[in-house]
């Protein structure tokens, strides 16, 4: 791992701890029925987005899936705006109309949050095409699960991105399960980089549990996409520690498998790196935990106290098809 300072180590450590604690709080609030609808947690996968998003520039764009709370927070959507959105409150980033799966912030070029598997890929191609046509030198990153690679949209998007030379970084978060379906049960080719390489773009497959690796490889990929203006494919091999969603009884995998994978918790792996660099995480952690807790408590209080949207605003921002109604 590259040498980093104590302040840098603390910052990266805090980023992952914020995501972990934020989502643990979301699970608690979901069970208390404060958060309704669907809720998909990213717990276990934190090193993927944490190793990538901080390296993006303001002019770059991000598109994610329904498992996107972490991505939004890392991009700078405030914990208040994300939490209020999940509560369905008017102060949420989408006025409470989107909920957990549709976190969106145009000002940060964070274009969702999307409930449809693989739907973010063609959106990313469109955003990158728009940038290219308007001569803006920017990178579009699209995050998706390996389940999206069994969809036609994956192939159409990869094909057009390469054919039209678009600066898209296809970032696959391979947690080896698409809902209850293990990779080998849904893919004839389980080596995802083989599929991606058939589109003649540079591919990488990296350990998605080790922040030192995800950060190094993501930075390289982002720089190369920016400089070349061409797409690339980056696979993070990762694992989700929680069920697919809060509704999922998680019966398709052995508990022993989950326990085994939890030994490679990305936060613990990073703490080991901290020790190797001469910093004691046990000394740093209490302060970081306290500041993370304060940020989350503030977000929950804000969401609790915020109003829901006025009924009179129900049709505001709703597009009426031409010719419909009177
Ligand atoms: C087009 C489409 N088909 C099916 C679903 C139902 N569905 C929701 S999540 C999911 C699994 C997706 O797995 P993956 O892409 O690997 O992402 P992960 O949930 O593992 O992050 C499926 C099949 C959907 N939302 N959209």
PDB file of C-alpha atoms and ligand atoms in Angstrom, residues 40 45 65-67 115-118 144-149 151 153 173 175-179 240 244, ligand 1:
ATOM      1  CA  UNK A  40     -31.179  -2.672   0.109  1.00  0.00           C
ATOM      2  CA  UNK A  45     -19.304  -3.750  -0.057  1.00  0.00           C
ATOM      3  CA  UNK A  65     -28.489   1.041  -8.542  1.00  0.00           C
ATOM      4  CA  UNK A  66     -31.062   0.674  -5.775  1.00  0.00           C
ATOM      5  CA  UNK A  67     -28.120  -0.222  -3.457  1.00  0.00           C
ATOM      6  CA  UNK A 115     -34.953   0.180  -9.297  1.00  0.00           C
ATOM      7  CA  UNK A 116     -34.561  -1.599 -12.616  1.00  0.00           C
ATOM      8  CA  UNK A 117     -31.639  -3.993 -12.944  1.00  0.00           C
ATOM      9  CA  UNK A 118     -29.229  -2.778 -15.691  1.00  0.00           C
ATOM     10  CA  UNK A 144     -24.163  -2.189 -11.328  1.00  0.00           C
ATOM     11  CA  UNK A 145     -24.322  -5.709  -9.919  1.00  0.00           C
ATOM     12  CA  UNK A 146     -23.197  -8.804 -11.772  1.00  0.00           C
ATOM     13  CA  UNK A 147     -26.901  -9.628 -12.218  1.00  0.00           C
ATOM     14  CA  UNK A 148     -27.054  -6.770 -14.738  1.00  0.00           C
ATOM     15  CA  UNK A 149     -24.566  -8.594 -16.943  1.00  0.00           C
ATOM     16  CA  UNK A 151     -29.402  -8.386 -19.260  1.00  0.00           C
ATOM     17  CA  UNK A 153     -28.986  -3.621 -21.758  1.00  0.00           C
ATOM     18  CA  UNK A 173     -19.919  -4.707  -8.011  1.00  0.00           C
ATOM     19  CA  UNK A 175     -21.230  -9.772  -4.853  1.00  0.00           C
ATOM     20  CA  UNK A 176     -21.853 -13.197  -6.441  1.00  0.00           C
ATOM     21  CA  UNK A 177     -25.614 -13.225  -5.833  1.00  0.00           C
ATOM     22  CA  UNK A 178     -28.399 -11.590  -7.806  1.00  0.00           C
ATOM     23  CA  UNK A 179     -31.140 -11.674  -5.188  1.00  0.00           C
ATOM     24  CA  UNK A 240     -22.825  -8.361   0.830  1.00  0.00           C
ATOM     25  CA  UNK A 244     -30.544  -8.811  -0.581  1.00  0.00           C
TER      26      UNK A 244
HETATM   27  C1  LIG B   1     -35.176  -5.711 -15.122  1.00  0.00           C
HETATM   28  C2  LIG B   1     -35.356  -6.263 -13.741  1.00  0.00           C
HETATM   29  N1  LIG B   1     -35.495  -7.593 -13.568  1.00  0.00           N
HETATM   30  C3  LIG B   1     -35.651  -8.101 -12.313  1.00  0.00           C
HETATM   31  C4  LIG B   1     -35.687  -7.263 -11.232  1.00  0.00           C
HETATM   32  C5  LIG B   1     -35.827  -7.861  -9.837  1.00  0.00           C
HETATM   33  N2  LIG B   1     -34.540  -7.757  -9.139  1.00  0.00           N
HETATM   34  C6  LIG B   1     -34.306  -6.784  -8.256  1.00  0.00           C
HETATM   35  S1  LIG B   1     -32.766  -6.850  -7.655  1.00  0.00           S
HETATM   36  C7  LIG B   1     -32.375  -8.197  -8.566  1.00  0.00           C
HETATM   37  C8  LIG B   1     -30.994  -8.827  -8.476  1.00  0.00           C
HETATM   38  C9  LIG B   1     -29.938  -8.001  -9.081  1.00  0.00           C
HETATM   39  O1  LIG B   1     -28.673  -8.463  -8.707  1.00  0.00           O
HETATM   40  P1  LIG B   1     -27.364  -7.681  -9.030  1.00  0.00           P
HETATM   41  O2  LIG B   1     -27.524  -6.924 -10.309  1.00  0.00           O
HETATM   42  O3  LIG B   1     -26.236  -8.629  -8.972  1.00  0.00           O
HETATM   43  O4  LIG B   1     -27.233  -6.574  -7.892  1.00  0.00           O
HETATM   44  P2  LIG B   1     -27.174  -6.743  -6.307  1.00  0.00           P
HETATM   45  O5  LIG B   1     -28.598  -6.707  -5.809  1.00  0.00           O
HETATM   46  O6  LIG B   1     -26.494  -8.028  -6.015  1.00  0.00           O
HETATM   47  O7  LIG B   1     -26.421  -5.553  -5.835  1.00  0.00           O
HETATM   48  C10 LIG B   1     -33.458  -8.592  -9.345  1.00  0.00           C
HETATM   49  C11 LIG B   1     -33.455  -9.745 -10.245  1.00  0.00           C
HETATM   50  C12 LIG B   1     -35.559  -5.875 -11.451  1.00  0.00           C
HETATM   51  N3  LIG B   1     -35.581  -4.990 -10.448  1.00  0.00           N
HETATM   52  N4  LIG B   1     -35.367  -5.392 -12.703  1.00  0.00           N
END
